Coordinates of N, CA, C and O in Angstrom, one line a residue:
M1 N -277.4 -95.5 182.6 CA -277.0 -94.2 182.2 C -276.0 -94.3 181.1 O -274.8 -94.4 181.4
P2 N -276.5 -94.1 179.9 CA -275.6 -94.2 178.8 C -274.6 -93.1 178.7 O -273.5 -93.2 178.2
G3 N -274.8 -91.9 179.1 CA -273.9 -90.7 179.0 C -273.0 -90.6 180.1 O -272.1 -89.7 180.2
A4 N -273.0 -91.5 181.1 CA -272.1 -91.3 182.2 C -270.7 -91.8 181.9 O -270.5 -92.8 181.2
A5 N -269.7 -91.1 182.4 CA -268.3 -91.4 182.2 C -267.9 -92.5 183.2 O -268.4 -92.5 184.3
K6 N -267.0 -93.3 182.7 CA -266.5 -94.3 183.6 C -265.4 -93.7 184.5 O -264.6 -92.9 184.0
K7 N -265.3 -94.1 185.7 CA -264.3 -93.6 186.6 C -263.1 -94.5 186.5 O -263.1 -95.7 186.5
L8 N -261.9 -93.8 186.4 CA -260.6 -94.4 186.3 C -259.9 -94.4 187.6 O -259.8 -93.4 188.3
T9 N -259.5 -95.5 188.1 CA -258.9 -95.6 189.4 C -257.4 -96.0 189.1 O -257.1 -96.9 188.4
V10 N -256.5 -95.2 189.7 CA -255.0 -95.4 189.6 C -254.5 -96.0 190.9 O -254.8 -95.4 192.0
V11 N -253.9 -97.1 190.9 CA -253.3 -97.7 192.1 C -251.8 -97.6 192.0 O -251.2 -98.0 191.0
Q12 N -251.2 -97.1 193.0 CA -249.8 -97.0 193.0 C -249.2 -98.1 193.8 O -249.7 -98.5 194.9
N13 N -248.1 -98.7 193.2 CA -247.4 -99.7 193.9 C -246.1 -99.2 194.5 O -245.2 -98.8 193.8
N14 N -246.0 -99.1 195.8 CA -244.9 -98.5 196.4 C -243.8 -99.5 196.8 O -242.8 -99.2 197.4
E15 N -244.0 -100.8 196.4 CA -243.0 -101.8 196.6 C -241.8 -101.6 195.6 O -242.0 -101.4 194.5
P16 N -240.6 -101.7 196.1 CA -239.4 -101.6 195.2 C -239.3 -102.8 194.2 O -239.7 -103.9 194.6
E17 N -239.0 -102.5 193.0 CA -238.8 -103.6 192.0 C -237.5 -104.3 192.3 O -236.5 -103.7 192.8
P18 N -237.5 -105.6 192.1 CA -236.3 -106.3 192.3 C -235.2 -105.9 191.4 O -235.4 -105.5 190.2
E19 N -233.9 -105.7 191.9 CA -232.8 -105.2 191.1 C -232.4 -106.3 190.1 O -232.3 -107.5 190.3
T20 N -232.2 -105.8 188.9 CA -231.8 -106.6 187.8 C -230.4 -106.5 187.3 O -230.0 -106.9 186.3
T21 N -229.6 -105.7 188.1 CA -228.2 -105.5 187.8 C -227.5 -106.8 188.0 O -227.7 -107.5 189.0
V22 N -226.6 -107.1 187.1 CA -225.8 -108.3 187.2 C -224.4 -108.0 187.8 O -223.8 -107.1 187.3
A23 N -224.1 -108.7 188.8 CA -222.8 -108.5 189.4 C -221.7 -109.0 188.5 O -221.9 -109.9 187.7
P24 N -220.6 -108.2 188.4 CA -219.5 -108.7 187.5 C -219.0 -110.1 187.9 O -219.0 -110.4 189.1
A25 N -218.7 -110.8 186.9 CA -218.2 -112.2 187.1 C -216.9 -112.1 187.9 O -216.0 -111.4 187.6
A26 N -216.9 -112.9 188.9 CA -215.7 -112.9 189.8 C -214.6 -113.6 189.0 O -214.8 -114.6 188.4
R27 N -213.4 -113.0 189.1 CA -212.2 -113.5 188.4 C -211.7 -114.7 189.3 O -211.7 -114.6 190.5
P28 N -211.2 -115.7 188.6 CA -210.6 -116.7 189.4 C -209.4 -116.2 190.2 O -208.7 -115.3 189.8
E29 N -209.3 -116.7 191.4 CA -208.2 -116.2 192.3 C -206.8 -116.4 191.8 O -206.0 -115.6 192.0
E30 N -206.6 -117.5 191.0 CA -205.3 -117.7 190.5 C -204.9 -116.6 189.4 O -203.7 -116.3 189.4
L31 N -205.9 -116.1 188.7 CA -205.6 -115.0 187.8 C -205.2 -113.8 188.5 O -204.3 -113.0 188.1
R32 N -205.9 -113.5 189.6 CA -205.6 -112.3 190.4 C -204.2 -112.4 191.0 O -203.4 -111.5 191.0
L33 N -203.9 -113.6 191.5 CA -202.5 -113.8 192.1 C -201.4 -113.7 191.0 O -200.4 -113.0 191.3
L34 N -201.7 -114.3 189.9 CA -200.7 -114.2 188.8 C -200.5 -112.8 188.3 O -199.4 -112.3 188.1
E35 N -201.6 -112.0 188.2 CA -201.5 -110.6 187.8 C -200.7 -109.8 188.8 O -199.9 -109.0 188.5
A36 N -201.0 -110.0 190.1 CA -200.3 -109.3 191.2 C -198.8 -109.6 191.1 O -198.0 -108.7 191.3
L37 N -198.4 -110.9 191.0 CA -197.0 -111.3 190.9 C -196.3 -110.6 189.7 O -195.2 -110.0 189.9
L38 N -196.9 -110.5 188.6 CA -196.3 -109.9 187.4 C -196.2 -108.4 187.5 O -195.2 -107.8 187.1
F39 N -197.2 -107.8 188.1 CA -197.2 -106.3 188.3 C -196.1 -105.9 189.3 O -195.5 -104.9 189.1
A40 N -196.0 -106.7 190.4 CA -195.1 -106.3 191.4 C -193.6 -106.6 191.1 O -192.7 -106.1 191.7
A41 N -193.4 -107.5 190.1 CA -192.0 -107.9 189.8 C -191.2 -106.8 189.1 O -191.8 -106.1 188.3
D42 N -190.0 -106.6 189.5 CA -189.2 -105.6 188.9 C -188.4 -106.1 187.6 O -187.8 -105.3 186.9
E43 N -188.6 -107.4 187.4 CA -188.0 -108.0 186.1 C -188.9 -109.1 185.7 O -189.7 -109.6 186.5
P44 N -188.8 -109.5 184.4 CA -189.7 -110.6 183.9 C -189.5 -111.9 184.7 O -188.4 -112.2 185.2
L45 N -190.6 -112.6 184.9 CA -190.6 -113.8 185.7 C -190.8 -115.1 184.8 O -191.6 -115.0 183.9
D46 N -190.1 -116.2 185.1 CA -190.3 -117.4 184.3 C -191.4 -118.2 184.9 O -191.9 -118.0 186.0
E47 N -191.9 -119.2 184.1 CA -193.0 -120.0 184.5 C -192.8 -120.8 185.7 O -193.7 -121.0 186.5
A48 N -191.5 -121.3 185.9 CA -191.2 -122.1 187.1 C -191.4 -121.2 188.4 O -191.9 -121.7 189.4
M49 N -190.9 -120.0 188.3 CA -191.0 -119.1 189.5 C -192.5 -118.8 189.8 O -193.0 -118.9 190.9
L50 N -193.3 -118.6 188.8 CA -194.7 -118.4 188.9 C -195.4 -119.6 189.5 O -196.3 -119.5 190.4
A51 N -195.0 -120.8 189.0 CA -195.6 -122.0 189.5 C -195.4 -122.2 191.0 O -196.2 -122.8 191.7
R52 N -194.2 -121.9 191.4 CA -193.8 -122.0 192.9 C -194.7 -121.1 193.7 O -194.9 -121.4 194.9
R53 N -195.1 -119.9 193.2 CA -195.8 -119.0 194.0 C -197.3 -119.1 194.0 O -198.0 -118.6 194.8
L54 N -197.8 -119.9 193.0 CA -199.2 -120.1 192.8 C -199.6 -121.4 193.5 O -198.8 -122.3 193.7
P55 N -200.9 -121.6 193.8 CA -201.4 -122.9 194.3 C -201.0 -124.0 193.4 O -200.9 -123.9 192.2
N56 N -200.9 -125.2 193.9 CA -200.4 -126.4 193.2 C -201.3 -126.8 192.0 O -200.9 -127.3 191.0
D57 N -202.6 -126.6 192.1 CA -203.6 -127.1 191.1 C -203.7 -126.1 189.9 O -204.5 -126.3 189.1
V58 N -202.9 -125.1 189.8 CA -203.0 -124.1 188.8 C -202.2 -124.5 187.6 O -201.0 -124.8 187.7
N59 N -202.8 -124.4 186.4 CA -202.1 -124.6 185.1 C -201.5 -123.3 184.7 O -202.2 -122.4 184.2
V60 N -200.2 -123.1 185.0 CA -199.6 -121.8 184.8 C -199.7 -121.3 183.3 O -200.0 -120.2 183.0
K61 N -199.4 -122.3 182.4 CA -199.4 -121.9 181.0 C -200.8 -121.4 180.5 O -200.9 -120.4 179.8
A62 N -201.8 -122.1 181.0 CA -203.2 -121.7 180.6 C -203.6 -120.4 181.2 O -204.2 -119.6 180.6
A63 N -203.2 -120.2 182.5 CA -203.5 -119.0 183.2 C -202.8 -117.8 182.5 O -203.3 -116.7 182.3
L64 N -201.5 -118.0 182.1 CA -200.8 -116.9 181.4 C -201.4 -116.6 180.1 O -201.5 -115.4 179.7
A65 N -201.9 -117.6 179.3 CA -202.5 -117.4 178.0 C -203.8 -116.7 178.2 O -204.1 -115.7 177.5
Q66 N -204.6 -117.0 179.3 CA -205.8 -116.3 179.5 C -205.6 -114.8 179.9 O -206.3 -113.9 179.4
L67 N -204.6 -114.6 180.8 CA -204.2 -113.3 181.2 C -203.7 -112.4 180.0 O -204.1 -111.3 179.8
R68 N -202.9 -113.1 179.1 CA -202.4 -112.4 177.9 C -203.6 -112.0 177.0 O -203.7 -110.8 176.5
D69 N -204.6 -112.8 176.9 CA -205.8 -112.5 176.0 C -206.6 -111.4 176.7 O -207.1 -110.5 175.9
E70 N -206.7 -111.4 178.0 CA -207.5 -110.3 178.7 C -206.8 -109.0 178.5 O -207.5 -108.0 178.3
Y71 N -205.5 -108.9 178.5 CA -204.8 -107.7 178.4 C -204.5 -107.2 177.0 O -203.9 -106.2 176.8
A72 N -204.8 -108.0 176.0 CA -204.5 -107.7 174.6 C -205.0 -106.4 174.2 O -204.4 -105.7 173.3
T73 N -206.2 -105.9 174.7 CA -206.8 -104.6 174.3 C -206.5 -103.5 175.3 O -207.1 -102.4 175.1
H74 N -205.7 -103.7 176.3 CA -205.5 -102.7 177.3 C -204.2 -101.9 177.0 O -203.5 -102.2 176.0
G75 N -203.9 -100.9 177.8 CA -202.7 -100.1 177.6 C -201.4 -100.8 177.9 O -200.4 -100.4 177.5
V76 N -201.5 -101.9 178.7 CA -200.4 -102.7 178.9 C -200.7 -104.1 178.4 O -201.9 -104.5 178.5
N77 N -199.7 -104.8 178.0 CA -199.9 -106.2 177.5 C -199.0 -107.1 178.2 O -197.9 -106.7 178.6
L78 N -199.5 -108.4 178.4 CA -198.6 -109.4 178.9 C -197.8 -110.0 177.8 O -198.4 -110.5 176.8
V79 N -196.5 -109.9 177.9 CA -195.7 -110.4 176.8 C -194.6 -111.4 177.3 O -194.2 -111.3 178.5
K80 N -194.2 -112.2 176.4 CA -193.1 -113.2 176.8 C -191.8 -112.7 176.2 O -191.7 -112.4 175.0
V81 N -190.9 -112.5 177.1 CA -189.5 -112.0 176.7 C -188.6 -113.1 176.9 O -188.2 -113.4 178.1
G82 N -188.2 -113.7 175.9 CA -187.3 -114.9 176.0 C -188.2 -116.1 176.6 O -189.2 -116.5 176.1
K83 N -187.8 -116.5 177.8 CA -188.6 -117.5 178.5 C -189.4 -117.0 179.7 O -190.0 -117.7 180.4
N84 N -189.3 -115.6 179.8 CA -189.9 -115.0 181.0 C -191.2 -114.2 180.5 O -191.3 -113.8 179.3
W85 N -192.0 -113.8 181.5 CA -193.2 -113.1 181.2 C -193.2 -111.7 182.0 O -192.7 -111.7 183.1
T86 N -193.7 -110.7 181.4 CA -193.8 -109.4 182.0 C -194.9 -108.5 181.3 O -195.3 -108.8 180.2
F87 N -195.3 -107.5 182.0 CA -196.2 -106.5 181.4 C -195.4 -105.4 180.8 O -194.4 -104.9 181.3
R88 N -195.8 -105.0 179.6 CA -195.1 -104.0 178.8 C -196.2 -103.0 178.3 O -197.3 -103.4 178.0
T89 N -195.8 -101.8 178.0 CA -196.7 -100.9 177.3 C -197.1 -101.4 176.0 O -196.3 -102.0 175.2
A90 N -198.4 -101.2 175.6 CA -198.9 -101.7 174.3 C -198.1 -101.0 173.2 O -197.8 -99.8 173.3
T91 N -197.7 -101.7 172.2 CA -196.8 -101.2 171.2 C -197.5 -100.0 170.4 O -196.8 -99.1 170.0
D92 N -198.8 -100.0 170.3 CA -199.4 -98.9 169.6 C -199.5 -97.6 170.4 O -199.8 -96.5 169.9
L93 N -199.1 -97.7 171.7 CA -199.1 -96.5 172.5 C -197.6 -96.0 172.9 O -197.5 -95.1 173.6
S94 N -196.6 -96.7 172.3 CA -195.3 -96.4 172.7 C -194.9 -94.9 172.3 O -194.1 -94.3 172.9
W95 N -195.5 -94.4 171.2 CA -195.2 -93.0 170.8 C -195.6 -92.0 171.9 O -195.0 -91.0 172.0
L96 N -196.5 -92.3 172.8 CA -196.8 -91.4 173.9 C -195.7 -91.3 174.9 O -195.6 -90.3 175.6
L97 N -194.9 -92.3 175.0 CA -193.9 -92.4 176.0 C -192.5 -92.0 175.6 O -191.6 -92.1 176.4
T98 N -192.4 -91.7 174.3 CA -191.0 -91.3 173.8 C -190.8 -89.9 174.2 O -191.7 -89.0 174.3
K99 N -189.6 -89.6 174.5 CA -189.2 -88.3 175.0 C -188.3 -87.7 174.0 O -187.2 -88.2 173.6
Q100 N -188.7 -86.5 173.5 CA -187.9 -85.8 172.5 C -186.9 -84.9 173.3 O -187.3 -84.0 174.1
I101 N -185.7 -85.0 173.0 CA -184.6 -84.2 173.7 C -183.9 -83.4 172.6 O -183.4 -84.0 171.6
V102 N -183.8 -82.2 172.8 CA -183.0 -81.3 171.9 C -181.7 -81.1 172.5 O -181.6 -80.5 173.6
E103 N -180.7 -81.6 171.9 CA -179.3 -81.4 172.4 C -178.6 -80.2 171.8 O -178.5 -80.2 170.6
T104 N -178.3 -79.2 172.6 CA -177.7 -78.1 172.0 C -176.2 -78.2 172.3 O -175.7 -78.5 173.4
R105 N -175.4 -78.1 171.2 CA -174.0 -78.2 171.3 C -173.4 -77.0 170.6 O -173.9 -76.6 169.5
K106 N -172.3 -76.5 171.1 CA -171.7 -75.3 170.5 C -170.7 -75.9 169.4 O -170.1 -76.9 169.6
L107 N -170.8 -75.2 168.3 CA -169.9 -75.6 167.1 C -168.5 -75.2 167.5 O -168.2 -74.2 168.1
S108 N -167.6 -76.0 167.0 CA -166.1 -75.7 167.2 C -165.8 -74.5 166.4 O -166.5 -74.1 165.5
R109 N -164.6 -74.0 166.6 CA -164.1 -72.8 165.9 C -164.0 -73.2 164.4 O -164.4 -72.4 163.5
A110 N -163.4 -74.3 164.1 CA -163.3 -74.8 162.7 C -164.6 -74.9 162.0 O -164.8 -74.5 160.9
A111 N -165.6 -75.5 162.7 CA -166.9 -75.6 162.2 C -167.6 -74.3 161.9 O -168.3 -74.1 160.9
T112 N -167.4 -73.4 162.8 CA -168.0 -72.0 162.7 C -167.4 -71.3 161.5 O -168.1 -70.7 160.7
E113 N -166.0 -71.4 161.3 CA -165.3 -70.8 160.2 C -165.8 -71.4 158.9 O -166.1 -70.7 157.9
T114 N -165.9 -72.8 158.9 CA -166.3 -73.5 157.7 C -167.8 -73.1 157.3 O -168.1 -72.8 156.1
L115 N -168.6 -73.0 158.3 CA -170.0 -72.6 158.0 C -170.1 -71.1 157.4 O -170.8 -70.9 156.5
A116 N -169.3 -70.2 158.0 CA -169.2 -68.9 157.4 C -168.7 -68.9 156.0 O -169.3 -68.1 155.2
I117 N -167.7 -69.7 155.7 CA -167.2 -69.7 154.3 C -168.3 -70.3 153.4 O -168.5 -69.7 152.3
V118 N -169.0 -71.3 153.8 CA -170.0 -72.0 152.9 C -171.1 -71.0 152.7 O -171.6 -70.8 151.6
A119 N -171.5 -70.3 153.8 CA -172.6 -69.3 153.6 C -172.3 -68.2 152.7 O -173.1 -67.7 151.9
Y120 N -171.1 -67.7 152.8 CA -170.6 -66.5 152.0 C -170.3 -66.9 150.6 O -170.6 -66.1 149.7
H121 N -169.7 -68.0 150.3 CA -169.2 -68.4 149.0 C -170.0 -69.5 148.3 O -169.5 -70.0 147.3
Q122 N -171.1 -69.9 148.8 CA -171.8 -71.0 148.3 C -172.2 -70.8 146.8 O -172.5 -69.7 146.4
P123 N -172.2 -71.9 146.0 CA -171.8 -73.2 146.3 C -170.2 -73.3 146.3 O -169.6 -72.7 145.5
V124 N -169.7 -74.0 147.2 CA -168.2 -74.1 147.4 C -167.8 -75.5 147.7 O -168.5 -76.3 148.2
T125 N -166.6 -75.9 147.2 CA -166.1 -77.2 147.3 C -165.2 -77.3 148.6 O -164.8 -76.2 149.1
R126 N -164.9 -78.5 149.0 CA -164.0 -78.7 150.1 C -162.6 -78.0 149.9 O -162.0 -77.4 150.8
A127 N -162.1 -78.2 148.7 CA -160.8 -77.6 148.4 C -160.8 -76.1 148.5 O -159.9 -75.5 149.0
E128 N -161.9 -75.5 148.0 CA -162.0 -74.0 148.1 C -162.1 -73.6 149.6 O -161.6 -72.6 150.0
I129 N -162.8 -74.4 150.4 CA -162.9 -74.1 151.8 C -161.5 -74.1 152.5 O -161.1 -73.2 153.2
E130 N -160.8 -75.1 152.1 CA -159.4 -75.3 152.7 C -158.5 -74.1 152.2 O -157.7 -73.6 152.9
E131 N -158.7 -73.7 150.9 CA -157.9 -72.6 150.4 C -158.2 -71.3 151.1 O -157.3 -70.6 151.5
I132 N -159.4 -71.1 151.4 CA -159.8 -69.8 152.0 C -159.4 -69.8 153.5 O -158.9 -68.9 154.0
R133 N -159.6 -71.0 154.2 CA -159.2 -71.1 155.6 C -157.7 -71.1 155.8 O -157.2 -70.7 156.8
G134 N -157.0 -71.7 154.8 CA -155.5 -71.8 154.9 C -155.1 -73.0 155.6 O -153.9 -73.2 155.9
V135 N -156.0 -73.9 156.0 CA -155.7 -75.2 156.7 C -156.5 -76.3 156.1 O -157.5 -76.0 155.5
V136 N -156.1 -77.5 156.3 CA -156.9 -78.7 155.8 C -158.1 -78.8 156.7 O -158.0 -78.8 157.9
T137 N -159.2 -79.0 156.1 CA -160.5 -79.1 156.8 C -160.7 -80.6 157.1 O -160.7 -81.4 156.2
A138 N -160.9 -80.9 158.4 CA -161.1 -82.3 158.8 C -162.5 -82.8 158.2 O -163.4 -82.0 158.2
A139 N -162.5 -84.0 157.9 CA -163.8 -84.6 157.4 C -164.9 -84.5 158.5 O -166.1 -84.3 158.2
G140 N -164.5 -84.5 159.7 CA -165.5 -84.4 160.8 C -166.2 -83.1 160.9 O -167.3 -83.0 161.3
T141 N -165.5 -82.0 160.5 CA -166.0 -80.7 160.5 C -167.2 -80.6 159.5 O -168.3 -80.1 159.9
L142 N -167.0 -81.0 158.3 CA -168.1 -81.0 157.4 C -169.2 -82.0 157.8 O -170.4 -81.7 157.6
D143 N -168.9 -83.1 158.3 CA -169.9 -84.1 158.8 C -170.8 -83.5 159.9 O -172.0 -83.8 159.9
V144 N -170.2 -82.8 160.8 CA -171.0 -82.2 161.9 C -172.0 -81.2 161.3 O -173.1 -81.2 161.7
L145 N -171.5 -80.4 160.3 CA -172.4 -79.4 159.7 C -173.5 -80.0 158.9 O -174.6 -79.6 158.9
L146 N -173.1 -81.1 158.2 CA -174.1 -81.9 157.4 C -175.2 -82.5 158.4 O -176.4 -82.5 158.1
K147 N -174.7 -83.1 159.5 CA -175.6 -83.9 160.4 C -176.5 -82.9 161.1 O -177.7 -83.2 161.3
T148 N -176.0 -81.7 161.5 CA -176.9 -80.8 162.2 C -177.8 -80.0 161.2 O -178.7 -79.3 161.7
G149 N -177.6 -80.1 159.9 CA -178.5 -79.5 158.9 C -178.1 -78.1 158.6 O -178.9 -77.4 158.0
W150 N -176.9 -77.6 159.0 CA -176.5 -76.3 158.6 C -176.1 -76.2 157.2 O -176.3 -75.1 156.6
I151 N -175.5 -77.2 156.6 CA -175.2 -77.2 155.2 C -175.7 -78.5 154.5 O -176.1 -79.4 155.2
R152 N -175.7 -78.5 153.2 CA -176.1 -79.7 152.5 C -175.3 -79.7 151.2 O -174.9 -78.7 150.7
P153 N -175.2 -80.9 150.6 CA -174.5 -81.0 149.3 C -175.4 -80.3 148.2 O -176.6 -80.5 148.2
R154 N -174.9 -79.5 147.4 CA -175.6 -78.8 146.4 C -175.5 -79.3 145.0 O -176.2 -78.9 144.1
G155 N -174.6 -80.2 144.8 CA -174.3 -80.8 143.5 C -172.8 -81.1 143.3 O -172.1 -81.1 144.2
R156 N -172.5 -81.2 142.0 CA -171.0 -81.4 141.7 C -170.6 -80.3 140.7 O -171.3 -80.0 139.8
R157 N -169.4 -79.9 140.9 CA -168.8 -78.9 140.1 C -168.3 -79.5 138.8 O -167.9 -80.7 138.8
K158 N -168.5 -78.9 137.7 CA -168.1 -79.4 136.4 C -166.6 -79.1 136.2 O -166.2 -78.2 135.4
A159 N -165.8 -79.9 136.9 CA -164.3 -79.7 136.9 C -163.7 -81.1 137.0 O -164.4 -82.0 137.4
P160 N -162.4 -81.2 136.8 CA -161.8 -82.6 136.9 C -162.0 -83.1 138.3 O -161.9 -82.4 139.3
G161 N -162.4 -84.3 138.4 CA -162.7 -85.0 139.7 C -164.1 -84.8 140.2 O -164.6 -85.4 141.1
R162 N -164.9 -83.9 139.5 CA -166.3 -83.6 139.9 C -166.5 -83.4 141.4 O -167.2 -84.2 142.0
P163 N -165.8 -82.4 142.0 CA -166.0 -82.3 143.5 C -167.4 -81.9 143.9 O -168.1 -81.2 143.2
I164 N -167.8 -82.3 145.1 CA -169.1 -82.0 145.7 C -169.1 -80.5 146.1 O -168.1 -80.1 146.7
T165 N -170.1 -79.8 145.8 CA -170.3 -78.4 146.3 C -171.2 -78.4 147.4 O -172.2 -79.2 147.5
Y166 N -171.0 -77.5 148.4 CA -171.9 -77.4 149.6 C -172.5 -76.0 149.6 O -172.0 -75.0 149.1
G167 N -173.7 -76.0 150.2 CA -174.4 -74.7 150.4 C -175.1 -74.8 151.7 O -175.2 -75.8 152.4
T168 N -175.7 -73.6 152.1 CA -176.4 -73.6 153.4 C -177.9 -74.1 153.2 O -178.3 -74.2 152.0
M169 N -178.5 -74.4 154.3 CA -179.9 -75.0 154.2 C -181.0 -74.0 154.3 O -182.0 -74.2 154.9
G170 N -180.8 -72.8 153.8 CA -181.9 -71.8 153.8 C -182.2 -71.3 155.2 O -183.3 -71.2 155.6
R171 N -181.2 -71.0 156.0 CA -181.3 -70.6 157.4 C -181.4 -69.1 157.5 O -180.9 -68.5 158.5
R172 N -181.9 -68.4 156.5 CA -181.9 -67.0 156.5 C -182.7 -66.4 157.6 O -182.3 -65.4 158.2
K173 N -183.8 -67.0 158.0 CA -184.6 -66.6 159.1 C -183.8 -66.6 160.4 O -184.0 -65.8 161.3
H174 N -182.9 -67.6 160.6 CA -182.1 -67.7 161.8 C -181.2 -66.5 161.9 O -180.9 -66.1 163.0
F175 N -180.7 -66.0 160.8 CA -179.8 -64.8 160.8 C -180.5 -63.5 160.5 O -179.9 -62.5 160.3
S176 N -181.9 -63.5 160.5 CA -182.7 -62.4 160.2 C -182.4 -61.8 158.9 O -182.4 -60.5 158.7
L177 N -182.2 -62.6 157.9 CA -181.9 -62.1 156.5 C -183.1 -62.5 155.7 O -183.7 -63.6 155.8
T178 N -183.5 -61.7 154.7 CA -184.7 -62.0 153.9 C -184.2 -62.6 152.6 O -185.0 -63.3 151.9
S179 N -183.0 -62.4 152.2 CA -182.5 -63.1 150.9 C -181.0 -63.2 150.9 O -180.3 -62.6 151.7
A180 N -180.5 -64.0 150.0 CA -179.1 -64.2 149.9 C -178.5 -62.9 149.4 O -177.3 -62.6 149.8
R181 N -179.2 -62.1 148.6 CA -178.6 -60.8 148.2 C -178.4 -59.9 149.4 O -177.4 -59.2 149.4
K182 N -179.3 -59.9 150.3 CA -179.2 -59.0 151.5 C -177.9 -59.4 152.3 O -177.2 -58.6 152.8
R183 N -177.7 -60.8 152.4 CA -176.5 -61.2 153.1 C -175.2 -60.7 152.4 O -174.3 -60.2 153.0
W184 N -175.2 -60.7 151.0 CA -174.1 -60.2 150.3 C -173.9 -58.7 150.5 O -172.8 -58.3 150.8
V185 N -175.0 -58.0 150.5 CA -174.9 -56.5 150.7 C -174.4 -56.2 152.1 O -173.6 -55.4 152.3
T186 N -175.0 -57.0 153.1 CA -174.6 -56.8 154.5 C -173.1 -57.1 154.7 O -172.4 -56.3 155.3
C187 N -172.6 -58.1 154.1 CA -171.2 -58.5 154.2 C -170.3 -57.5 153.5 O -169.3 -57.1 154.0
Q188 N -170.7 -57.0 152.3 CA -169.9 -56.0 151.6 C -169.9 -54.7 152.3 O -168.9 -54.0 152.4
G189 N -171.1 -54.3 152.9 CA -171.2 -53.1 153.7 C -170.3 -53.1 154.9 O -169.8 -52.1 155.3
S190 N -170.1 -54.2 155.5 CA -169.3 -54.3 156.7 C -167.8 -54.2 156.4 O -167.0 -53.9 157.3
R191 N -167.4 -54.4 155.2 CA -166.0 -54.3 154.8 C -165.5 -52.9 154.7 O -164.3 -52.6 154.8
S192 N -166.4 -52.0 154.4 CA -166.0 -50.6 154.2 C -165.5 -49.9 155.4 O -165.7 -50.1 156.5

């Protein structure tokens, strides 16, 4: 029968295929012990201490080198501090662990007066600040204002001795002012 179709037979195999997953390579016991000792220690440990705690046939230096290489790409690294070994945060991740603290300190009365004089009369020299305040301005007062960023050196006056002039750091938004002119008008208006 030339026109007859061939019959296709499907045979199902219900037997499970053998598993091809590879079990992770077992770590040597001495590496596990060494790792546990270093993790549990509250301070760096020296090689002699580690050798006393590990089995006698363990080469401590080789084990430490192997452990250091294993942890080189992790979030913690095995590092040698002096003659001792410890786990430390990886240096490329240290920025995650830094804590930014904003320290708020109240300005002294002298610093507040000096800041007001600089803001009102800028650019102003130290001698002019002292003349307006009527007292000698301590170097620390200007240093505090410079360090906190409230004032900055604006240049030098073209006068004998070329004194440094100071001005504010553009803190108009802090005082709800839109321009230096508005500050002048506001101050003049409050005098009447």
